[in-house]
Short mmCIF file of C-alpha atoms in Angstrom, two decimals:
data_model
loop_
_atom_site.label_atom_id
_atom_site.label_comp_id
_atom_site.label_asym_id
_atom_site.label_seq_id
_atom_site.Cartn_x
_atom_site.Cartn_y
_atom_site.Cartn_z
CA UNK A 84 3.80 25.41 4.88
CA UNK A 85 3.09 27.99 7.52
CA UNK A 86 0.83 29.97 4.90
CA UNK A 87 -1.18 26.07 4.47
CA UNK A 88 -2.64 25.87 8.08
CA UNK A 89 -5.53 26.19 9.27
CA UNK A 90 -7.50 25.50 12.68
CA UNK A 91 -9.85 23.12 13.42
CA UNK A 92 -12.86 25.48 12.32
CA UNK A 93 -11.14 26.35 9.01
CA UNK A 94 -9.66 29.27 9.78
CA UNK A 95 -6.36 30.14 8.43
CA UNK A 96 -3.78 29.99 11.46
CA UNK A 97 -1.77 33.22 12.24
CA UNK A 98 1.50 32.49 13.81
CA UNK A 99 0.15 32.03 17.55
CA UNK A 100 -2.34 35.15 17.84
CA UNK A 101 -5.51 33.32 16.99
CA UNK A 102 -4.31 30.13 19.40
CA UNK A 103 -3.95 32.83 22.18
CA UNK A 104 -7.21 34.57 21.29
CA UNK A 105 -9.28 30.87 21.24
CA UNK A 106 -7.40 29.94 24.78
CA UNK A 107 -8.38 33.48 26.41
CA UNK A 108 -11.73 33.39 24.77
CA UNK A 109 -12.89 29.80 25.62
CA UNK A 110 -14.13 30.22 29.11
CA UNK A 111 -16.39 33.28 28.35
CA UNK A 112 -17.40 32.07 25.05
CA UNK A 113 -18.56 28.77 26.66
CA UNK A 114 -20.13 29.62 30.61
CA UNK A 115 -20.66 33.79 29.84
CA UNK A 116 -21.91 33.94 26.54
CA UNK A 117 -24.81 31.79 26.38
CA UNK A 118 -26.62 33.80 29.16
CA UNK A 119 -26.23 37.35 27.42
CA UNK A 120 -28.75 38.96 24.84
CA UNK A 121 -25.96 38.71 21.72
CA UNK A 122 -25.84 41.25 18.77
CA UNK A 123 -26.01 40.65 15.12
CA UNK A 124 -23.38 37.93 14.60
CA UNK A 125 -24.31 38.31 10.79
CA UNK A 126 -23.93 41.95 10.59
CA UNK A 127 -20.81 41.54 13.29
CA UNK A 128 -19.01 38.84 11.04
CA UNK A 129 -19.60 41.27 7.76
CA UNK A 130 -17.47 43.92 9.86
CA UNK A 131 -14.78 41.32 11.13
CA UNK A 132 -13.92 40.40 7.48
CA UNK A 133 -14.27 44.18 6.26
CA UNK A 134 -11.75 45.28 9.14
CA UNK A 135 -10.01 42.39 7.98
CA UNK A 136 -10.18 41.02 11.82
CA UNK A 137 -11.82 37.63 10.47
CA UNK A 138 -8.52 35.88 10.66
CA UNK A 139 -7.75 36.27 14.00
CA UNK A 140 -11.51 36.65 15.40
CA UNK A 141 -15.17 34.86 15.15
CA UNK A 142 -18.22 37.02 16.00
CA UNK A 143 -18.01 35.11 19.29
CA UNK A 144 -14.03 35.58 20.01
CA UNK A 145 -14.90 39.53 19.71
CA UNK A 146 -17.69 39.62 22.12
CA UNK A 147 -15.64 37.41 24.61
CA UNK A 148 -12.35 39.74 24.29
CA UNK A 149 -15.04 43.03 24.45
CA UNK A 150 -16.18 41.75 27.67
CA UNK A 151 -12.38 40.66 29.16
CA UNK A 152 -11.29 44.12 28.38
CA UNK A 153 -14.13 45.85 29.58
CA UNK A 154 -13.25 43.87 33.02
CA UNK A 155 -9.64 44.51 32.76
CA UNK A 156 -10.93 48.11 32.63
CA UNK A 157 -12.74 48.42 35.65
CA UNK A 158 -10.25 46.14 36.95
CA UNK A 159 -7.22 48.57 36.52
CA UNK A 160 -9.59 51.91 37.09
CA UNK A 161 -10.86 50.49 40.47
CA UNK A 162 -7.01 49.31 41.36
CA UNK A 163 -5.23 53.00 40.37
CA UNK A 164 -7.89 55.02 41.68
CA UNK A 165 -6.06 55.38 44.99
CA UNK A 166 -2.68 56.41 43.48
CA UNK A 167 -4.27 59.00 40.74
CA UNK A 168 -7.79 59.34 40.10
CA UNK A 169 -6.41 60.55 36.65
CA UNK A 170 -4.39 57.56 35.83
CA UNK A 171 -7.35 55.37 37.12
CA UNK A 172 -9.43 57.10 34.35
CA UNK A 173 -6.73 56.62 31.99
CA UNK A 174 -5.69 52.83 32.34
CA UNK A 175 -9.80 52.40 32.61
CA UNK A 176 -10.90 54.37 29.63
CA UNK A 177 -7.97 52.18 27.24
CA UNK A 178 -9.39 49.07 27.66
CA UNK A 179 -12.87 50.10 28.20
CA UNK A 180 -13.20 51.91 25.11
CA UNK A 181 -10.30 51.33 23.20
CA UNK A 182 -10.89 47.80 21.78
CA UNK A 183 -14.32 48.58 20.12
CA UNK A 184 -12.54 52.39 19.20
CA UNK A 185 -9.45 50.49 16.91
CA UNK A 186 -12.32 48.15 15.61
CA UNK A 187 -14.65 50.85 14.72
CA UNK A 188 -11.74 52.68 12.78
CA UNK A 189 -10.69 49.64 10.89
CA UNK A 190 -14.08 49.69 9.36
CA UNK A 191 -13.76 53.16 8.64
CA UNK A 192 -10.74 52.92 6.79
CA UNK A 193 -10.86 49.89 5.11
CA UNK A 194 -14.74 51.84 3.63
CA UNK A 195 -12.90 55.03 3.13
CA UNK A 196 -10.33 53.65 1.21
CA UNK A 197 -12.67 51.21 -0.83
CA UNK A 198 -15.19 54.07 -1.54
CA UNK A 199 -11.83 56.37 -2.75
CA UNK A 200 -11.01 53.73 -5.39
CA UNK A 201 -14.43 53.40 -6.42
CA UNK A 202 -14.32 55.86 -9.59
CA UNK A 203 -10.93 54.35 -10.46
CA UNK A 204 -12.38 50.71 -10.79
CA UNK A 205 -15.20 51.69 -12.72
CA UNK A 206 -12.51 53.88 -14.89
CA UNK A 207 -10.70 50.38 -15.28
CA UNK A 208 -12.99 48.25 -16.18
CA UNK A 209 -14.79 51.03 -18.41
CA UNK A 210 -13.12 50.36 -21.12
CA UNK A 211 -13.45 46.61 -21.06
CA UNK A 212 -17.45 47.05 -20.73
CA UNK A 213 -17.17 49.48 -24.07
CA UNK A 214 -15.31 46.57 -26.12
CA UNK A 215 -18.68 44.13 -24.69
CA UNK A 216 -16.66 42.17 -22.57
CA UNK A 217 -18.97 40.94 -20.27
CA UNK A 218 -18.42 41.99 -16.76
CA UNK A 219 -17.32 38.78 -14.60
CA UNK A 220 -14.40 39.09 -17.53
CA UNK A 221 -14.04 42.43 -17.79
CA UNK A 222 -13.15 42.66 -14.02
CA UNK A 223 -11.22 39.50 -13.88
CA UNK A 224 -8.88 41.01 -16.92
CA UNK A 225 -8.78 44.32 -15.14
CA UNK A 226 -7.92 42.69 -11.32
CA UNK A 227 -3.55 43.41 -11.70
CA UNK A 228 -4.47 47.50 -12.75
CA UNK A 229 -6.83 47.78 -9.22
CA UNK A 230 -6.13 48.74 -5.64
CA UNK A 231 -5.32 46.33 -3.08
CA UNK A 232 -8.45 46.21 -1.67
CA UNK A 233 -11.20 46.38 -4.91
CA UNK A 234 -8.59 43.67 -5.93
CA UNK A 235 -9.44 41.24 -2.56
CA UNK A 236 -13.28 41.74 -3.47
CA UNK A 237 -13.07 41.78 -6.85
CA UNK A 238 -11.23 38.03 -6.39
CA UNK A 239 -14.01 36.52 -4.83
CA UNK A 240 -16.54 38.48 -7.29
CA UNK A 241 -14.90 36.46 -10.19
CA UNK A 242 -14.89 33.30 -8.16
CA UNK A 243 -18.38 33.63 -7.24
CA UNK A 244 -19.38 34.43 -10.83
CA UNK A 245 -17.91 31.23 -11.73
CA UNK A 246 -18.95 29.28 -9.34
CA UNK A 247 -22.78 30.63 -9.25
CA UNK A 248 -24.06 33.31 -11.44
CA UNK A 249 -23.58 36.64 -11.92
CA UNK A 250 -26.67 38.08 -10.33
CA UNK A 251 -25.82 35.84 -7.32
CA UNK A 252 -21.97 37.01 -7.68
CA UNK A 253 -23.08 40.73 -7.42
CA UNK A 254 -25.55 39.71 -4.43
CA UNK A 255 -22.70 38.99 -2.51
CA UNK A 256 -20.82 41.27 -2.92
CA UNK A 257 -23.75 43.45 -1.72
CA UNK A 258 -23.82 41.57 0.91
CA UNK A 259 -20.41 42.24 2.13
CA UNK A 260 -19.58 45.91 1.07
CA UNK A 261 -22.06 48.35 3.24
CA UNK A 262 -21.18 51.27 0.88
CA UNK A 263 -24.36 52.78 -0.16
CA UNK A 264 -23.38 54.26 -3.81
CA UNK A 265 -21.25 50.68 -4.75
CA UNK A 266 -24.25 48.74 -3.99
CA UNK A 267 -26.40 50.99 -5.53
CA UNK A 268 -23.58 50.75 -9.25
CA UNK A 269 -23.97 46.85 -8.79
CA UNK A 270 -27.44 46.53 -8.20
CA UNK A 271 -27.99 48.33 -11.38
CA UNK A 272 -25.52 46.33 -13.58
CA UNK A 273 -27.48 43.26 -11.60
CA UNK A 274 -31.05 44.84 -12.99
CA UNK A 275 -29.43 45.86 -16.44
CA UNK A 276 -28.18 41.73 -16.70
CA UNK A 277 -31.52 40.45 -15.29
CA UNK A 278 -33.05 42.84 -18.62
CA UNK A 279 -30.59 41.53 -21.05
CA UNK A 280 -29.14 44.96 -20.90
CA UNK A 281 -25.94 45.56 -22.63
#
């Protein structure tokens, strides 16, 4: 039952950590926010779900917690800097910094580790192509031999073939994965099925 709910805005609930985020977000989000140039909240909600912070985070939530801990920061730096001025820099550069820093990396990884399993899922689902399987099958037959992660993607991929087309399927997944050489592989099977291309 736990796994079954969600917030108000359709996120899936997380056992109290995105309650505590909306409560410590809410006043910035609603009297600090509107007055500030924003970034990208397209290209910022494209990194929460590839860091796999969407569950716990909107675009918004992230700004709002960026700028709390970037107080906190100064906060703590400006507080300590009597007792050490190296312990000020210290408890100021970990907040400052280190919120965006763990962010950043998530991306990285979650990229890295995509981008590593790349040859292997077009290895898998290789052979399914060669029998002329089309490819919204050939991946969803292939999905229990893939990683983790090419597995998550690979889900919705199927879903959205189903639900849309394949050409919009493999625009969306575009979309999502900012990996240069994968968009590139799917934007030619997109062009080969837009041919008639086997």
């Amino acid at each position: 039952m736990r796994q079954l709910k969600f917030t108000e805005d359709g996120r899936k609930s997380s056992d109290g950590t995105a309650e505590m985020i909306d409560t410590v977000t809410t006043p910035i989000i609603k009297y600090l926010l509107p007055k500030l140039r924003m970034r990208d909240k397209d290209k910022l909600k494209k990194d929460l779900k590839m860091a796999g912070w969407d569950s716990n985070f909107t675009p918004d939530q992230y700004i709002a917690m960026d700028i709390i801990l970037k107080i906190v920061g100064v906060v703590l730096g400006g507080l300590l800097f009597n007792v050490s001025w190296q312990m000020a820099l210290v408890w100021f550069a970990l907040p400052f910094f280190g919120f965006g820093f763990f962010f950043n990396n998530s991306i990285k990884e979650k990229k890295k580790k995509i981008f590593n399993e790349f040859p292997n899922f077009i290895r898998i689902i290789q052979g399914y192509l060669t029998a002329g399987i089309p490819l919204s099958k050939a991946v969803e037959e292939a999905l229990p031999y893939m990683s983790l992660e090419w597995k998550a993607m690979m889900r919705d991929f199927v879903i959205n073939t189903n639900l849309l087309s394949v050409q919009d399927a493999i625009g969306k997944l575009n979309d999502e994965v900012d990996i240069f050489e994968i968009q590139e592989f799917f934007s030619l099977d997109r062009l080969n099925i837009e041919q008639r291309i086997n």
